[in-house]
PDB file of C-alpha atoms and ligand atoms in Angstrom:
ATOM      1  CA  UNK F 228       0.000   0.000   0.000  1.00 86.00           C
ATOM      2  CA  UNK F 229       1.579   3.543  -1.110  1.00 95.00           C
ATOM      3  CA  UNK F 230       2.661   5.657   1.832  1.00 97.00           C
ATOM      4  CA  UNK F 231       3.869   8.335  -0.307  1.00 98.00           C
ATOM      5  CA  UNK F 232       3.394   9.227  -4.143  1.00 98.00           C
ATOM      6  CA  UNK F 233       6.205  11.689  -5.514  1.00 98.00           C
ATOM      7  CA  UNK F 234       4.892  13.246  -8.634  1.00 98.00           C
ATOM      8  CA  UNK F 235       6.709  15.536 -11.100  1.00 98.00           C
ATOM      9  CA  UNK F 236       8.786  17.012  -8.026  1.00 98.00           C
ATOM     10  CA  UNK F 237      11.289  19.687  -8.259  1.00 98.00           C
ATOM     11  CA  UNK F 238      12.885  20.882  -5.261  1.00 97.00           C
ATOM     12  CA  UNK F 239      16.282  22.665  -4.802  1.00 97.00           C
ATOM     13  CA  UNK F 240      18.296  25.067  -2.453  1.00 97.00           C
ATOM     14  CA  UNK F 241      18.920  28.040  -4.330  1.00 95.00           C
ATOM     15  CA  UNK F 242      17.071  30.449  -5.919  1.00 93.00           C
ATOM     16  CA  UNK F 243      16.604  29.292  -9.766  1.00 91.00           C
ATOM     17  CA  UNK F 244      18.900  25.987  -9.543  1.00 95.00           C
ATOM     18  CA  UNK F 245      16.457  23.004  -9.069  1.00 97.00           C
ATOM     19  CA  UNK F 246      18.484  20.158  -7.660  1.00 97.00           C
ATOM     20  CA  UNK F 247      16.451  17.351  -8.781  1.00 97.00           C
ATOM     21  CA  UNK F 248      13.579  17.950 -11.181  1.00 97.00           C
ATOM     22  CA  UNK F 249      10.725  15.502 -13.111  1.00 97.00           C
ATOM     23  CA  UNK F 250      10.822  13.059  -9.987  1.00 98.00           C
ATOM     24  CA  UNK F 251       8.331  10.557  -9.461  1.00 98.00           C
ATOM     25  CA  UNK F 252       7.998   7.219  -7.539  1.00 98.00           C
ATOM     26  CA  UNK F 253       5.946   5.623  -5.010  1.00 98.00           C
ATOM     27  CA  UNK F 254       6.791   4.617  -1.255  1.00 98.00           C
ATOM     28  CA  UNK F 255       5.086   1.903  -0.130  1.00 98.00           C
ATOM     29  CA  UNK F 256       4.371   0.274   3.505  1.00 97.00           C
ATOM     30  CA  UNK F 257       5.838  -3.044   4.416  1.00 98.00           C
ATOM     31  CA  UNK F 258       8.437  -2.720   1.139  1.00 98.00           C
ATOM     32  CA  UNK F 259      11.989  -1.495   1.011  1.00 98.00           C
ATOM     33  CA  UNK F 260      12.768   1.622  -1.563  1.00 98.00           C
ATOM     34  CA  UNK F 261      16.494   2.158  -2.190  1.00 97.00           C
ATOM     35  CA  UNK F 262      17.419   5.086  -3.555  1.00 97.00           C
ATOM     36  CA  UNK F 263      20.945   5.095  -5.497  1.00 96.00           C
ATOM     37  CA  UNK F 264      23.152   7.046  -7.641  1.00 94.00           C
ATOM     38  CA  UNK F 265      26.519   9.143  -7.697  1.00 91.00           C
ATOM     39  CA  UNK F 266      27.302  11.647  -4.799  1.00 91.00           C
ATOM     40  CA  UNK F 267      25.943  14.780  -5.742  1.00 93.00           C
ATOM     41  CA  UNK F 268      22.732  12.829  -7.251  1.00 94.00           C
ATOM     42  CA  UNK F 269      20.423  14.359  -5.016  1.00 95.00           C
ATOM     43  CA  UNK F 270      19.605  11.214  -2.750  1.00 95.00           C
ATOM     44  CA  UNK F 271      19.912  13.463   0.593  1.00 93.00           C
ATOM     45  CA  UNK F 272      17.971  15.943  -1.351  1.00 95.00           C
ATOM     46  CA  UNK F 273      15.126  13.817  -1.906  1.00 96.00           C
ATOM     47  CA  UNK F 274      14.843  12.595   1.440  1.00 95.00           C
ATOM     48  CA  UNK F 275      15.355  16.113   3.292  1.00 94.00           C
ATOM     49  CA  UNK F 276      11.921  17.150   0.938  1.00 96.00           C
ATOM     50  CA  UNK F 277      10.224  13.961   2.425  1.00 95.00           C
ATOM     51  CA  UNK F 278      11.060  14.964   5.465  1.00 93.00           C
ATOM     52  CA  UNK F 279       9.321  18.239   5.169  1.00 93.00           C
ATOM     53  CA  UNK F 280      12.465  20.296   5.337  1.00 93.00           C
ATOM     54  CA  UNK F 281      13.139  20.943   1.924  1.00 95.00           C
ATOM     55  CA  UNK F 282       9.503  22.591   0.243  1.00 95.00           C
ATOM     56  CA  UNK F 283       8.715  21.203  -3.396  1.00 96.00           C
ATOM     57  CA  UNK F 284       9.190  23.563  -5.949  1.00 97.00           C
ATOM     58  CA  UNK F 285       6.961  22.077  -8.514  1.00 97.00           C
ATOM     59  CA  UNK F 286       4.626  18.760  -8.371  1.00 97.00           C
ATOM     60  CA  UNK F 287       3.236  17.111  -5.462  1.00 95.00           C
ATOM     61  CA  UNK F 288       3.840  15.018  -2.321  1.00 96.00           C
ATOM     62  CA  UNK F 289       0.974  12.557  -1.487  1.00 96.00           C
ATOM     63  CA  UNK F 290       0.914  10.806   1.938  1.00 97.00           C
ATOM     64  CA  UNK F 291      -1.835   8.771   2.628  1.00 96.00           C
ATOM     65  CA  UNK F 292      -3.948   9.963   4.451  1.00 92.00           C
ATOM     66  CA  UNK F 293      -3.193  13.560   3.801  1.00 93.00           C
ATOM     67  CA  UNK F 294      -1.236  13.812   6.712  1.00 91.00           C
ATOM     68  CA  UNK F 295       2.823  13.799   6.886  1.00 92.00           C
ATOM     69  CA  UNK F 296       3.278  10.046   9.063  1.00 95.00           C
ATOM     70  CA  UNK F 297       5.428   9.602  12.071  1.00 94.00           C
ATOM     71  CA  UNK F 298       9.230   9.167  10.722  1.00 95.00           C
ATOM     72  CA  UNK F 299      12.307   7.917  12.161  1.00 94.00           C
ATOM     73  CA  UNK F 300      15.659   9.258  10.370  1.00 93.00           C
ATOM     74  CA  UNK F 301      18.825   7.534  10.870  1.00 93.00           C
ATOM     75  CA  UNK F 302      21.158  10.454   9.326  1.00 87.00           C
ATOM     76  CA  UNK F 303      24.044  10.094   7.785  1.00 79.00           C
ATOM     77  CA  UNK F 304      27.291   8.785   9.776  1.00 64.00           C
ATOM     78  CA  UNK F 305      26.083  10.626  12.643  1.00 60.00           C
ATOM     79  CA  UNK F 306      28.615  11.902  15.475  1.00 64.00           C
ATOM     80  CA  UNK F 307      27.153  13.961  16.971  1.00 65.00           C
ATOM     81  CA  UNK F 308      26.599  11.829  19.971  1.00 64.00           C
ATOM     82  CA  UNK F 309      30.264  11.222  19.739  1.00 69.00           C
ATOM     83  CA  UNK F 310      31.308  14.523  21.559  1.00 70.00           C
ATOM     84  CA  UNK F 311      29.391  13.845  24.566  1.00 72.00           C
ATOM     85  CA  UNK F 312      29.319  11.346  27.177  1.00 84.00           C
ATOM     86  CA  UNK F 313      26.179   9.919  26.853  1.00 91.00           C
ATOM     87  CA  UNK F 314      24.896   6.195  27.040  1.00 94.00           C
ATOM     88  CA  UNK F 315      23.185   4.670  24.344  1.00 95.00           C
ATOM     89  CA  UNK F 316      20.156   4.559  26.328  1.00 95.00           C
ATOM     90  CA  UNK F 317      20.185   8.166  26.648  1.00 93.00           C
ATOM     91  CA  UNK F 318      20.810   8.364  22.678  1.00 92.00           C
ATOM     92  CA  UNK F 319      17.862   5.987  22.137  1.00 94.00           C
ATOM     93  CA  UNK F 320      15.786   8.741  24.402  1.00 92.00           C
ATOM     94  CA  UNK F 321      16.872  11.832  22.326  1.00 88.00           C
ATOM     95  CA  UNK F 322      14.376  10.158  19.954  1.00 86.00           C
ATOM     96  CA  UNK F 323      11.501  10.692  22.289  1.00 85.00           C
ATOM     97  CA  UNK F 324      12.507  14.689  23.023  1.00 74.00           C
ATOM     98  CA  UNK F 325      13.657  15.492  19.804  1.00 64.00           C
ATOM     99  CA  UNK F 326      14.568  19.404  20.423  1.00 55.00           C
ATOM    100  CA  UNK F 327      15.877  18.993  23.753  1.00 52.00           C
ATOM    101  CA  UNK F 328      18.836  16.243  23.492  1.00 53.00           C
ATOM    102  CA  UNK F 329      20.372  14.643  26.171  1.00 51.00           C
ATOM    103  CA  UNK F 330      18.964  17.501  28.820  1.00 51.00           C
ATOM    104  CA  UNK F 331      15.659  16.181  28.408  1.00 56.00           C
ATOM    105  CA  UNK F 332      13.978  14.314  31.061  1.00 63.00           C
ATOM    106  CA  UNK F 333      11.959  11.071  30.046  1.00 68.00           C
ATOM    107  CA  UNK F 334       9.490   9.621  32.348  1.00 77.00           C
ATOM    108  CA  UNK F 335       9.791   5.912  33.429  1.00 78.00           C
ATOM    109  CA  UNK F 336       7.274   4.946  30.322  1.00 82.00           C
ATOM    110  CA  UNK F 337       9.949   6.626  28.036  1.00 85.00           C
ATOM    111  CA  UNK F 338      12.616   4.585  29.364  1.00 90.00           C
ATOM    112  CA  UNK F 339      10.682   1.538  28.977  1.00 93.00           C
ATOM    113  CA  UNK F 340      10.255   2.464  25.390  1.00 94.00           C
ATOM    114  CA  UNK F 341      13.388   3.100  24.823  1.00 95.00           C
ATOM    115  CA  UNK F 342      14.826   0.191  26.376  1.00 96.00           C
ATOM    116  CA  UNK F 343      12.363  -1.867  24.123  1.00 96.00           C
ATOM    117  CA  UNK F 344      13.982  -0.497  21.312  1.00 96.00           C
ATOM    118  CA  UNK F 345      17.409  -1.512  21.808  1.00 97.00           C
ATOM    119  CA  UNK F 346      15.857  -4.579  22.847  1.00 96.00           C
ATOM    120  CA  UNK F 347      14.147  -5.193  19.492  1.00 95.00           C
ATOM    121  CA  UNK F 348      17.977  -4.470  17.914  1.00 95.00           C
ATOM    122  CA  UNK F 349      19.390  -7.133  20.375  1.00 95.00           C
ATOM    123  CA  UNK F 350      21.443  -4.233  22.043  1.00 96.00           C
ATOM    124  CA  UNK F 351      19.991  -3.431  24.998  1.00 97.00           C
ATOM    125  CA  UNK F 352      22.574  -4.924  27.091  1.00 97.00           C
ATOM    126  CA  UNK F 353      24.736  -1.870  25.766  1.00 97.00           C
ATOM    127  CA  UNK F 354      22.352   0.445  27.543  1.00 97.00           C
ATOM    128  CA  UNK F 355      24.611   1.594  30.255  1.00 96.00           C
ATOM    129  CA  UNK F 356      27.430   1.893  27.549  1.00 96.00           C
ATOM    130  CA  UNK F 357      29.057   5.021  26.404  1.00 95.00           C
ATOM    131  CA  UNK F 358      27.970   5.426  23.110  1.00 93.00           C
ATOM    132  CA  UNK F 359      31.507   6.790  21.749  1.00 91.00           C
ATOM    133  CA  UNK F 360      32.871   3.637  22.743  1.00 92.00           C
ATOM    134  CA  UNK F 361      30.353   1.258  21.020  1.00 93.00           C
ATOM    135  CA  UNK F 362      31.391  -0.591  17.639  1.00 92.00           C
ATOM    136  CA  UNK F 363      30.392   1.056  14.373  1.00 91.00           C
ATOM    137  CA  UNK F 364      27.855  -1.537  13.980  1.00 92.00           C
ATOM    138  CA  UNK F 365      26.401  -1.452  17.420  1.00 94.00           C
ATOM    139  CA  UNK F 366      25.918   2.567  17.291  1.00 93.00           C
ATOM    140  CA  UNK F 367      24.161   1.842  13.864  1.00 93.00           C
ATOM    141  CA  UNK F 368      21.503  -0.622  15.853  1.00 94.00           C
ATOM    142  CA  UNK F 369      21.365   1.944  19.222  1.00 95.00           C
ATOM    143  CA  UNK F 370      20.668   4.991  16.011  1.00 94.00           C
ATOM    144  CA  UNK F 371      17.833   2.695  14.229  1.00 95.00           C
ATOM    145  CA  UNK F 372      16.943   2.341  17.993  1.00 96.00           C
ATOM    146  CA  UNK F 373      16.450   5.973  18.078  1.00 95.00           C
ATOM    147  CA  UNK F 374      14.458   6.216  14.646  1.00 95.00           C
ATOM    148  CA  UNK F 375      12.084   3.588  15.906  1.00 96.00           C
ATOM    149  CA  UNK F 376      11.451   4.213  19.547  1.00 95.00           C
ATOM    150  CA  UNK F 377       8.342   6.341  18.191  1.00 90.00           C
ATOM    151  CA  UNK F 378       7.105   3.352  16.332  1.00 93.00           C
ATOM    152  CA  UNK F 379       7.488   5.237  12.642  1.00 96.00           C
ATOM    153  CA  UNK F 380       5.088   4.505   9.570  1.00 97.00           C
ATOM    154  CA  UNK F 381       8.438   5.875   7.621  1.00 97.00           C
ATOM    155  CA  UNK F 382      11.769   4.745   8.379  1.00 97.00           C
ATOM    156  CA  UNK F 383      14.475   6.928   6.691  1.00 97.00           C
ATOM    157  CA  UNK F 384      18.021   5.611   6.082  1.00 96.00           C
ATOM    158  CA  UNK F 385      21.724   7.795   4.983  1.00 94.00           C
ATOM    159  CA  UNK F 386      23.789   5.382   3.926  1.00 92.00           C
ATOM    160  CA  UNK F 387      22.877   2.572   6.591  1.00 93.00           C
ATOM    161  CA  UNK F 388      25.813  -0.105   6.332  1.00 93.00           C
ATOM    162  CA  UNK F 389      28.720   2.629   5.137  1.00 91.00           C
ATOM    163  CA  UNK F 390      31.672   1.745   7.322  1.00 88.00           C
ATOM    164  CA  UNK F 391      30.748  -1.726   8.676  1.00 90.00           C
ATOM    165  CA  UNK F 392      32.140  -4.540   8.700  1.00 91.00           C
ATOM    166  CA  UNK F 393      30.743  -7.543   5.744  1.00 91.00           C
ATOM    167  CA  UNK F 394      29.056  -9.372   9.219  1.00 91.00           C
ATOM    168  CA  UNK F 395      27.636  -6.594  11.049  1.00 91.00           C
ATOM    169  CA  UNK F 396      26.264  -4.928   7.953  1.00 92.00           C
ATOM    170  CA  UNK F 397      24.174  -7.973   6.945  1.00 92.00           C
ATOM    171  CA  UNK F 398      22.555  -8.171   9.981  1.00 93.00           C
ATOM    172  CA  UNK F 399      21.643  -4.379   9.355  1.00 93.00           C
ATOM    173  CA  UNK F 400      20.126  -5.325   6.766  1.00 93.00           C
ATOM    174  CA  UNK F 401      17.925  -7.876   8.067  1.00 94.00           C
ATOM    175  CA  UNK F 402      16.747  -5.405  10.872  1.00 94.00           C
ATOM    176  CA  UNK F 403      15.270  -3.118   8.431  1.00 96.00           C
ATOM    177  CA  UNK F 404      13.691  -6.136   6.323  1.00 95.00           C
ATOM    178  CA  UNK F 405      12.254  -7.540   9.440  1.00 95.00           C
ATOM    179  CA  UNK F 406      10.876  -3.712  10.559  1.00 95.00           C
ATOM    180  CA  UNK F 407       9.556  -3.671   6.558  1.00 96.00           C
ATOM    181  CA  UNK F 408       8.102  -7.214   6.537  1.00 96.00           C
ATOM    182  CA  UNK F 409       6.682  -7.738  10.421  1.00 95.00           C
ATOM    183  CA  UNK F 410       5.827  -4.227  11.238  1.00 95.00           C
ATOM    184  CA  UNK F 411       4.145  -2.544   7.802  1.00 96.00           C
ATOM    185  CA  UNK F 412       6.927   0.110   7.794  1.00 97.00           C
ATOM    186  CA  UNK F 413       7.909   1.893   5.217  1.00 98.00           C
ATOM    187  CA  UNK F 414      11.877   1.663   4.707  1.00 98.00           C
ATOM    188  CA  UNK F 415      13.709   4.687   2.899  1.00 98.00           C
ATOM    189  CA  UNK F 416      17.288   3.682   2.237  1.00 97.00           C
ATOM    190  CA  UNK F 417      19.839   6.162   0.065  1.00 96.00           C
ATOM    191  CA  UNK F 418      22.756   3.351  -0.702  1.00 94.00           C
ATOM    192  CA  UNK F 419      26.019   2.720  -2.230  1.00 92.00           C
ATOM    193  CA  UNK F 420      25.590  -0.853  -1.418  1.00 92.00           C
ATOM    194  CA  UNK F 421      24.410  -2.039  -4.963  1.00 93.00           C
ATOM    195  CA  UNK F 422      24.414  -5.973  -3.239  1.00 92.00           C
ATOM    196  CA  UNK F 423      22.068  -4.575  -0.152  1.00 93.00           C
ATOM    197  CA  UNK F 424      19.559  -3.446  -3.220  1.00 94.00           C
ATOM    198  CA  UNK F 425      20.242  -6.192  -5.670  1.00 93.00           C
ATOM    199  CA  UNK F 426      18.914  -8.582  -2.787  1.00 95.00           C
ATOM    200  CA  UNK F 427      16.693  -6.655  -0.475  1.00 95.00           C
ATOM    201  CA  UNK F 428      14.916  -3.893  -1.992  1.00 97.00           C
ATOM    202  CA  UNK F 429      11.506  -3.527  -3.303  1.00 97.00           C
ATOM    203  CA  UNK F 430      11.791  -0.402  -5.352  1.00 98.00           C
ATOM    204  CA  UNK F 431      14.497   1.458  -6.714  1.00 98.00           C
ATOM    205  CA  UNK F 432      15.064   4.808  -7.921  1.00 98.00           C
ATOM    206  CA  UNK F 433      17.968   5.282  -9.943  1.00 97.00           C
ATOM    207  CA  UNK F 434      19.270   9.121  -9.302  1.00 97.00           C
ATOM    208  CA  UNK F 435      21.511  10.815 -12.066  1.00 94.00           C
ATOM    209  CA  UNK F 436      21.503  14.459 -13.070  1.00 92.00           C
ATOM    210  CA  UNK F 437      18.858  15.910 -11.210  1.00 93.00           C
ATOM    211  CA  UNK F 438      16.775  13.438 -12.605  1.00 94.00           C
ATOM    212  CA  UNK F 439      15.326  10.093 -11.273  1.00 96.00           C
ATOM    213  CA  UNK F 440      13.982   6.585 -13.226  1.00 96.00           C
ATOM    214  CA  UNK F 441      12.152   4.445 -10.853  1.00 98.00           C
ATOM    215  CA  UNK F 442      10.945   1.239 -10.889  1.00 98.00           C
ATOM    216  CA  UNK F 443      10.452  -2.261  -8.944  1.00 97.00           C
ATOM    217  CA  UNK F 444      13.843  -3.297  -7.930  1.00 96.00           C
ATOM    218  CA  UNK F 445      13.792  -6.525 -10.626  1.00 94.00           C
ATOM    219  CA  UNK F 446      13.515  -4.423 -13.295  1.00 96.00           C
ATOM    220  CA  UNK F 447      16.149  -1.562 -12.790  1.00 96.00           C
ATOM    221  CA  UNK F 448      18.816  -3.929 -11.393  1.00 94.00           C
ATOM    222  CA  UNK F 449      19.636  -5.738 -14.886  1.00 95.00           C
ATOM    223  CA  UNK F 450      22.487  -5.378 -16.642  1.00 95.00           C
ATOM    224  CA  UNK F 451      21.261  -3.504 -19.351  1.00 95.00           C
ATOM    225  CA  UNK F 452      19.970  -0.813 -16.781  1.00 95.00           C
ATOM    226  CA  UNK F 453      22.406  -0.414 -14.274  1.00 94.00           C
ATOM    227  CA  UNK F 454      25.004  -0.508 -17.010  1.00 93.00           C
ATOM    228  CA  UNK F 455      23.272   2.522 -19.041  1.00 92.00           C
ATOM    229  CA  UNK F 456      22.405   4.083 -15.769  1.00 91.00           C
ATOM    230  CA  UNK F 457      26.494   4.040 -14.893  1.00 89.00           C
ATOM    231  CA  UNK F 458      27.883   4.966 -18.498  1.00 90.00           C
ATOM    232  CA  UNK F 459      30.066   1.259 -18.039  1.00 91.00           C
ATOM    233  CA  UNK F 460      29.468  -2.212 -18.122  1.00 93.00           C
ATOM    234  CA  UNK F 461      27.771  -3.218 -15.142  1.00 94.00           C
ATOM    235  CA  UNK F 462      26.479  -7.640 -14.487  1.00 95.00           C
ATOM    236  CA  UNK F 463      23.858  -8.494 -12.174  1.00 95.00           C
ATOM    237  CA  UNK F 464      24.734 -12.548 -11.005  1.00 95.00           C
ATOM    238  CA  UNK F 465      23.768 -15.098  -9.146  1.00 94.00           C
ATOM    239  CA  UNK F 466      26.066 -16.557  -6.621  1.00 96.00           C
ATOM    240  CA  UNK F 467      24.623 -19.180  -3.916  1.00 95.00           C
ATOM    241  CA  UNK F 468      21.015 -18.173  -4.147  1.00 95.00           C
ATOM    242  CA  UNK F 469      22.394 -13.996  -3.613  1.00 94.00           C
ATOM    243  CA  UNK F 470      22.502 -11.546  -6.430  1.00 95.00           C
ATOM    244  CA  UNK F 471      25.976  -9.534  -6.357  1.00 95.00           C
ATOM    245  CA  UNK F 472      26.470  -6.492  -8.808  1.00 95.00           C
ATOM    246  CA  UNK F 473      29.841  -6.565 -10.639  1.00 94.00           C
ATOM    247  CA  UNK F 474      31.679  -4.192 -12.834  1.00 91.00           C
ATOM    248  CA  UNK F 475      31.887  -5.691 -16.491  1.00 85.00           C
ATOM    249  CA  UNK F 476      34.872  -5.523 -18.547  1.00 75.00           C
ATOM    250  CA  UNK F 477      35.154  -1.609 -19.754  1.00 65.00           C
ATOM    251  CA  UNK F 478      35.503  -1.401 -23.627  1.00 65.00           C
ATOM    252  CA  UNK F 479      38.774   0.154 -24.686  1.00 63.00           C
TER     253      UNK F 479
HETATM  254  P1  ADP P 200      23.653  12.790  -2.690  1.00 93.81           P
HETATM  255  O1  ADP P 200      22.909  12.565  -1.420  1.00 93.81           O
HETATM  256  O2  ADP P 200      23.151  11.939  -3.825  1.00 93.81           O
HETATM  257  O3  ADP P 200      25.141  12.666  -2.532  1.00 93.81           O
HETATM  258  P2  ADP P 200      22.827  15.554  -2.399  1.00 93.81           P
HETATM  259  O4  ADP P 200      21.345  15.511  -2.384  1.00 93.81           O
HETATM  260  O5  ADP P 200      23.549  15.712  -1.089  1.00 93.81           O
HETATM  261  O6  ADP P 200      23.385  14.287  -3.191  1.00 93.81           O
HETATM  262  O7  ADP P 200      23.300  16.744  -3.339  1.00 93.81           O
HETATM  263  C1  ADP P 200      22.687  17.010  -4.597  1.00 93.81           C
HETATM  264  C2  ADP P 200      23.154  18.383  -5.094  1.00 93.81           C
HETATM  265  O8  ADP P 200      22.640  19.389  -4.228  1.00 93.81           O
HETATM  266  C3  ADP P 200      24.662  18.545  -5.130  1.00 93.81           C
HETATM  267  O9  ADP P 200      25.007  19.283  -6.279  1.00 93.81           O
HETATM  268  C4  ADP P 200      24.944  19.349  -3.886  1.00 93.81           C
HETATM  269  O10 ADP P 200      26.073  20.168  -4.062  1.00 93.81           O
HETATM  270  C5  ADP P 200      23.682  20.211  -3.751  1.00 93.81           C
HETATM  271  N1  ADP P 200      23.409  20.541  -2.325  1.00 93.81           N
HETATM  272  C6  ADP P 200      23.249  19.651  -1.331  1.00 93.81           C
HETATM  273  N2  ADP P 200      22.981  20.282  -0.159  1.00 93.81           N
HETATM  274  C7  ADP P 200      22.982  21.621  -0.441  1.00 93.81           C
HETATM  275  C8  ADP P 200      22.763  22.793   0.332  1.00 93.81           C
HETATM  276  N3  ADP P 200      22.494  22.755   1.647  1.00 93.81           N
HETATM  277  N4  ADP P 200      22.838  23.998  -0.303  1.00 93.81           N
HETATM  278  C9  ADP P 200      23.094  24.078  -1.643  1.00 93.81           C
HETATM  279  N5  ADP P 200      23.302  22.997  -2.426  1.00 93.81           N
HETATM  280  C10 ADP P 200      23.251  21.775  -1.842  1.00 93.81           C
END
């Protein structure tokens, strides 16, 4: 079921220069939508106007319902929390006083909640932990923690699994197919990770000079696609039951 329909969006930052332009696609509930391209595509772009912090420009933004949903944003390599010495509880409650950061006070039902939510990312015997001193892939789980302590219809993702190791950043990935699948949610990711798509997502819209081409994922991850979308030679293959995206020989 569509969360979100994108039509004929332009947005941008300054005045005259529209950033992306012509975009449409649809988010949908219980279904993974990667969003990919080169830096300077406009992935961030995109998701700071679904966000509601970046005003369209031209076109529409349909959520169901008419109303903007509850969203939980896990930004991009995030470390902020790094400078201070908080716990990752007390990062997971940030989520529930968004404004007021670690000075806020939760009640006793907030730190229920948020102890839930690490719970749910099998973390939350790292409560009590410093968050500065957690593993890259643990403050990744205590952040999603933080996105979904408000139980979000919309789950957006910066560049998820960039920095982790091959182990931790698998079982990432299952975390947000689980919240997808079990939980109705609808899962936002902006990705390098071409295997992460190639395997996991739904939908994918294909970012590349201010413009966007989106489609279901089996569709725009073939060869001929990905390799037009890149300007190279790009294989989709099968290896043990998972797809992996290669580079193809380049022509001289
Ligand atoms: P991506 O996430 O795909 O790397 P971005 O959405 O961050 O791409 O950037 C798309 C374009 O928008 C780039 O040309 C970038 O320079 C420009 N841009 C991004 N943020 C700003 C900003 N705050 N002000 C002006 N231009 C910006």
């Amino acid at each position: 079921m569509a969360l979100l329909r994108v039509n004929d969006l332009a947005v941008g930052y300054r005045r005259g220069v529209d950033v992306l332009s012509e975009v449409s696609l649809v988010v949908r509930r219980g279904e993974l939508t990667a969003l990919v391209g080169r830096n300077g595509s406009g992935k961030t772009t995109l998701m700071r106007a679904v966000l509601g912090l970046l005003p369209a420009r031209r076109g529409r933004m349909e959520f169901a319902g008419g109303a903007r949903p509850r969203v939980g944003y896990v930004p991009q390599a995030d470390r902020s929390e790094m400078r201070f010495p908080v716990s990752a509880l007390e990062v997971v409650l940030m989520g529930l006083t968004p404004g007021l950061g670690a000075l806020a006070r939760a009640g006793a039902s907030g730190h229920a909640a948020a102890l839930a939510s690490l719970d749910r990312l099998h973390v939350a015997d790292l409560a009590s932990q410093r968050f500065s001193a957690l593993s890259g892939g643990q403050r990744q789980r205590v952040l999603l923690a933080r996105a979904l302590v408000h139980e979000p219809e919309l789950l957006a993702l910066d560049e998820p699994v960039r920095g982790l190791d091959l182990p931790s950043a698998a079982s990432l990935v299952q975390l947000l197919v689980r919240e997808a699948r079990e939980r109705n949610v609808a899962v936002l990711v902006a990705t390098h990770t071409l295997d992460l798509v190639a395997n996991h997502a739904d939908s994918v819209a294909l970012f590349r000079e201010g413009r966007c081409a989106f489609g279901p994922a089996r569709e725009m991850f073939t060869d001929a696609v990905l390799s037009e979308h890149h300007d190279a030679p790009v294989m989709v293959r099968e290896v043990e039951g998972q797809r992996v995206v290669l580079p193809g020989r380049p022509k001289c």
